[in-house]
PDB file of C-alpha atoms in Angstrom:
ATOM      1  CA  UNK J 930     -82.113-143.224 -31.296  1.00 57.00           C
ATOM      2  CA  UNK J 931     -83.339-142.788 -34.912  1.00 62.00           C
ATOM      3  CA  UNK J 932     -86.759-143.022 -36.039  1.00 78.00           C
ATOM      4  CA  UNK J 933     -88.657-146.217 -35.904  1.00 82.00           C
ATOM      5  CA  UNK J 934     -90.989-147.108 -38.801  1.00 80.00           C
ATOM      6  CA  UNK J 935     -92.282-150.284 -37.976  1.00 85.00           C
ATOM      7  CA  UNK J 936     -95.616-150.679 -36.223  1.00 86.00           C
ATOM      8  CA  UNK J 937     -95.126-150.212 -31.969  1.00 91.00           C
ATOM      9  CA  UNK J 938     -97.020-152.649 -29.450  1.00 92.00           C
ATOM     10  CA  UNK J 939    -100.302-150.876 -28.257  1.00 94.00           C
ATOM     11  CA  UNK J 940    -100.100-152.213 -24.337  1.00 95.00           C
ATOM     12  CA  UNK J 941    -103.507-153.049 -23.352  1.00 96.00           C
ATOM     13  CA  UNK J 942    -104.224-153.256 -19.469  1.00 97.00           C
ATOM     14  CA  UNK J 943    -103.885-156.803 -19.020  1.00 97.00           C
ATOM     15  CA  UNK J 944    -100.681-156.520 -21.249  1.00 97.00           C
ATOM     16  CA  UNK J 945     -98.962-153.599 -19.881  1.00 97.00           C
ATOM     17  CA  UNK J 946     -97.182-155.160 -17.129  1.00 98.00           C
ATOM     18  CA  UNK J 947     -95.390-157.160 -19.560  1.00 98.00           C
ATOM     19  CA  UNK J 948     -94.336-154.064 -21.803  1.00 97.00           C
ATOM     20  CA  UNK J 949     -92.948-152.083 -18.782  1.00 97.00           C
ATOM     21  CA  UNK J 950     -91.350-154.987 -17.375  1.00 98.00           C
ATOM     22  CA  UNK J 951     -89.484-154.976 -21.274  1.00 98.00           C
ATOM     23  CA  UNK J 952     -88.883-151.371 -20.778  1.00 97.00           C
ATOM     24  CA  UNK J 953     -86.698-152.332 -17.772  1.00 97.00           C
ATOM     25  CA  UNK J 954     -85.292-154.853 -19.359  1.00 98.00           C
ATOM     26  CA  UNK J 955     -87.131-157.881 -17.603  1.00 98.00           C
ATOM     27  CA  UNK J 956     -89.194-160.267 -19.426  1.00 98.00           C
ATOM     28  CA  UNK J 957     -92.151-160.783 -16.900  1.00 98.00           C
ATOM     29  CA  UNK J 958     -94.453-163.411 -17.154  1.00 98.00           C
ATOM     30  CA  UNK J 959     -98.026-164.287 -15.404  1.00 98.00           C
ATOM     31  CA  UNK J 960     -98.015-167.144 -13.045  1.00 98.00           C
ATOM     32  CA  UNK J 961    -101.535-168.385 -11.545  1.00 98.00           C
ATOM     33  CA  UNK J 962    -102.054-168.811  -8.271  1.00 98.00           C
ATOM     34  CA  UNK J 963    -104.000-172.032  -8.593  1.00 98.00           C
ATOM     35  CA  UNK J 964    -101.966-173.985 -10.654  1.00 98.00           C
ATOM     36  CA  UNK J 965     -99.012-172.442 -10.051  1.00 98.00           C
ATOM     37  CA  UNK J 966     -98.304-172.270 -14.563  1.00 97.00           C
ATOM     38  CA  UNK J 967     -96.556-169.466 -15.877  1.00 98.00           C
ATOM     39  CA  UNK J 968     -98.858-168.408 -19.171  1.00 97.00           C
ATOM     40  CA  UNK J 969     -97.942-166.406 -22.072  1.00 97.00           C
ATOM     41  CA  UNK J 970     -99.763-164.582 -23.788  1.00 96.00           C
ATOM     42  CA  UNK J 971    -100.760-162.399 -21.410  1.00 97.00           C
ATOM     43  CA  UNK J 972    -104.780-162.585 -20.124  1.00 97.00           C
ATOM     44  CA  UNK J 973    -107.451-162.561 -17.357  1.00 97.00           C
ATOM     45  CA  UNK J 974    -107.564-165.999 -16.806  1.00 98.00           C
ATOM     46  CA  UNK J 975    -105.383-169.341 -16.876  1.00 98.00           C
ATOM     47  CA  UNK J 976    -105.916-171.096 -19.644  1.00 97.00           C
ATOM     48  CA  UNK J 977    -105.520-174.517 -17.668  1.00 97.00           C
ATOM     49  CA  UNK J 978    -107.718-173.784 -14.973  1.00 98.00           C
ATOM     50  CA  UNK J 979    -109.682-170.776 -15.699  1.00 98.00           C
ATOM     51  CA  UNK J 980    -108.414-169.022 -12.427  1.00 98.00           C
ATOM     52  CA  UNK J 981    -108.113-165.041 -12.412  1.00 97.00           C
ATOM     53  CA  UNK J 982    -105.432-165.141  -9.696  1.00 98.00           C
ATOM     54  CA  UNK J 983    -102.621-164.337 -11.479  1.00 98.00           C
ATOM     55  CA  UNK J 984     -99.699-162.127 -11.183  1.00 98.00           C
ATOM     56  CA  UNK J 985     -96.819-161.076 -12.789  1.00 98.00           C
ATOM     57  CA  UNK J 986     -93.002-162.692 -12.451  1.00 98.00           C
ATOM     58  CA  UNK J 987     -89.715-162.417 -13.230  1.00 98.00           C
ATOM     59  CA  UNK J 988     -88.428-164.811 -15.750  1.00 98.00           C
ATOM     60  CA  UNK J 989     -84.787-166.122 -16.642  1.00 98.00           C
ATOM     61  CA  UNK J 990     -84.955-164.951 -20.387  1.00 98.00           C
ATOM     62  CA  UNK J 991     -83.322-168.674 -21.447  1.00 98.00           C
ATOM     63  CA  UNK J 992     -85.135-170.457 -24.058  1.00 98.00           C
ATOM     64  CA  UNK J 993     -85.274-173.290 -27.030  1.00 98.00           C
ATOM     65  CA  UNK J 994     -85.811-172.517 -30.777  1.00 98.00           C
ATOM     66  CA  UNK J 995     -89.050-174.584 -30.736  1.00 98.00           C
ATOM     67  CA  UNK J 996     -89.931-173.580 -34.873  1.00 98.00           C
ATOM     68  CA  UNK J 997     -88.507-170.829 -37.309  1.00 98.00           C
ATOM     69  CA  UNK J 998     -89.082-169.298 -40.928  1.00 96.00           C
ATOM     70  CA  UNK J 999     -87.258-166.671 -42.261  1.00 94.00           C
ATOM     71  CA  UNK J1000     -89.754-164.004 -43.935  1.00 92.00           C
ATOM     72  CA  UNK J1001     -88.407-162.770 -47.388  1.00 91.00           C
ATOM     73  CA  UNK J1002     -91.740-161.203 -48.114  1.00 86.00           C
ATOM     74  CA  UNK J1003     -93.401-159.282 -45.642  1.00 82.00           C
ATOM     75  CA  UNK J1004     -97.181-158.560 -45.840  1.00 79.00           C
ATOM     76  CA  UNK J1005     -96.197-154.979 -44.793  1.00 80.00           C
ATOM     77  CA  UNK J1006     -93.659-152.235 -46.369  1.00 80.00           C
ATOM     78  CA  UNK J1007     -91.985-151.732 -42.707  1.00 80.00           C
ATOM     79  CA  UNK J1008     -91.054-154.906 -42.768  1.00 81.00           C
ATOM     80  CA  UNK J1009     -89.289-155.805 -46.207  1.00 77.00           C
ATOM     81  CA  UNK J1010     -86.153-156.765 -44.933  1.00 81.00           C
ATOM     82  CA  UNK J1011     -85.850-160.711 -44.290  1.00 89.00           C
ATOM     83  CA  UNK J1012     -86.238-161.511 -40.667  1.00 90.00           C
ATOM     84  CA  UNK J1013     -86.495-164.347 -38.099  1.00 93.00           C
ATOM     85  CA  UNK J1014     -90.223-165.234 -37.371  1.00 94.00           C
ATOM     86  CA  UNK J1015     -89.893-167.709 -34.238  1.00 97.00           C
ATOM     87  CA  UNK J1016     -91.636-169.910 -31.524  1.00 98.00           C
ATOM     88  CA  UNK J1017     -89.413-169.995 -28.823  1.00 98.00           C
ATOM     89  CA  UNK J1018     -90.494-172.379 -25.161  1.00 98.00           C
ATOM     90  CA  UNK J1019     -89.563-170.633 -22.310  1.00 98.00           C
ATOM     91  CA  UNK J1020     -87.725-172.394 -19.227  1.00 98.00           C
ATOM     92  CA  UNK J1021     -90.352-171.966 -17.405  1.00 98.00           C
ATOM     93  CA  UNK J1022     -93.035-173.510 -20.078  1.00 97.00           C
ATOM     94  CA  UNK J1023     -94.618-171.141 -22.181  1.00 98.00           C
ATOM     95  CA  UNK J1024     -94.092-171.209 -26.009  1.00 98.00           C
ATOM     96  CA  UNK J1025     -93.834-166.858 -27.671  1.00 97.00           C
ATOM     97  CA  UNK J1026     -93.880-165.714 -31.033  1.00 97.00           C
ATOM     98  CA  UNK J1027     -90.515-163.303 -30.897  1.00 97.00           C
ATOM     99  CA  UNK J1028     -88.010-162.896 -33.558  1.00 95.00           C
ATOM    100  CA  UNK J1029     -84.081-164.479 -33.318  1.00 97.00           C
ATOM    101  CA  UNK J1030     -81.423-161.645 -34.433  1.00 95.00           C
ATOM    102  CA  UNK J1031     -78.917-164.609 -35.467  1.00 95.00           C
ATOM    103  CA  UNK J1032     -77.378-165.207 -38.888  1.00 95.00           C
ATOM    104  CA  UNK J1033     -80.341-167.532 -40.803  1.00 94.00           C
ATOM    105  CA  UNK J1034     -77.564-170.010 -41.534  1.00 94.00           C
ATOM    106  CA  UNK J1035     -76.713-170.870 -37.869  1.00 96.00           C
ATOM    107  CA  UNK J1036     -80.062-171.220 -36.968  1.00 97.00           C
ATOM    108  CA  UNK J1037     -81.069-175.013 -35.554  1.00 98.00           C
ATOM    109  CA  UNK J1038     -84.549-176.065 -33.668  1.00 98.00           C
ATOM    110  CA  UNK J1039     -83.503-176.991 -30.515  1.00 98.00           C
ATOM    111  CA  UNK J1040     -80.608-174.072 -29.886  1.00 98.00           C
ATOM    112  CA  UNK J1041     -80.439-172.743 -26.390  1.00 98.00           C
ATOM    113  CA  UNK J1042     -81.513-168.815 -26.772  1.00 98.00           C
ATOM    114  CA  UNK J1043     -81.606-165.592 -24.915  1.00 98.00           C
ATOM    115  CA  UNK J1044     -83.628-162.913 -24.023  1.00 98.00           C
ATOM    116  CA  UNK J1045     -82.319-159.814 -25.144  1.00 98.00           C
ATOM    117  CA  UNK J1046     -83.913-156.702 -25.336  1.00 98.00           C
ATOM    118  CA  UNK J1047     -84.483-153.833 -28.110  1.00 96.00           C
ATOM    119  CA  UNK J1048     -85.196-150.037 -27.225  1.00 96.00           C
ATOM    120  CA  UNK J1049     -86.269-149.279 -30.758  1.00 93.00           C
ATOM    121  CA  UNK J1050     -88.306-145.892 -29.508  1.00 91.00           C
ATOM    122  CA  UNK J1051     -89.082-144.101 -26.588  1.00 89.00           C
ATOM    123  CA  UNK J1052     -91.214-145.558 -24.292  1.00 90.00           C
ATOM    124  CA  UNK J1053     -90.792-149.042 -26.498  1.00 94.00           C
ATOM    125  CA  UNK J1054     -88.810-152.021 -26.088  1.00 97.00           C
ATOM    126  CA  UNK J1055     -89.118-155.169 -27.790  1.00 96.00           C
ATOM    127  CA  UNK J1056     -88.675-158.677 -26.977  1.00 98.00           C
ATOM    128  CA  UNK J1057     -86.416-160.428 -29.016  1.00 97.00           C
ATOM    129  CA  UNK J1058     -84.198-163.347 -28.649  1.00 98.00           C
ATOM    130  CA  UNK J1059     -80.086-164.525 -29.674  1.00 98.00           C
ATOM    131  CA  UNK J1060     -78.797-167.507 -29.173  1.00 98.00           C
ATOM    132  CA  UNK J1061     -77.220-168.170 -25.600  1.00 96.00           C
TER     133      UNK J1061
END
């Protein structure tokens, strides 16, 4: 694995669960115990009922291209090459900011995507999506 200059997640404690599920290769989500919603991003409470019961879940990975733009200029240096800034919504509900590795001309709203995930250091692994 070569060395990775972009900036790395720093996993908080209500976050970590997600980043080790990642790390395995499992894109985990919260899911409240009240309402039963699964919520991204992660947090202490539900945002639809304010309930602290929630634990973490196994996901399918399978989502929609909900928006896109393709970033030609980066506010940072590590990140100067163009790339895929997304909203994808989850099968299960929940919208995430990821990034699509796709060519930027076959890229529709609406395309069925993929979870796929990228071990760009030790100990880190992102989420990113493809289509499906």
């Amino acid at each position: 694995m070569s060395e990775y200059l972009k900036p790395l997640p720093k996993p908080t404690p209500t976050s970590r669960p997600f980043w080790e599920g990642a790390r395995n290769h499992e894109l985990k989500l919260q899911r409240c115990g009240n309402c039963s919603r699964f919520i991204y991003y992660p947090r202490d409470r539900c945002p639809n009922c304010f309930s602290d019961k929630l634990s973490w879940h196994p996901v399918s990975g399978r989502a929609t291209l909900y928006s896109y733009t393709i970033v030609h200029r980066a506010s940072a240096r590590a990140f100067a090459d163009p790339y895929v800034l997304a909203v994808v919504e989850l099968e299960e509900g929940p919208r995430m900011t990821s990034n699509v590795e796709a060519p930027h001309d076959q890229l529709k709203v609406g395309m069925p995507l993929l979870v796929f995930f990228d071990d760009v250091a030790l100990g880190h692994t992102l989420v990113k999506f493809k289509p499906a």
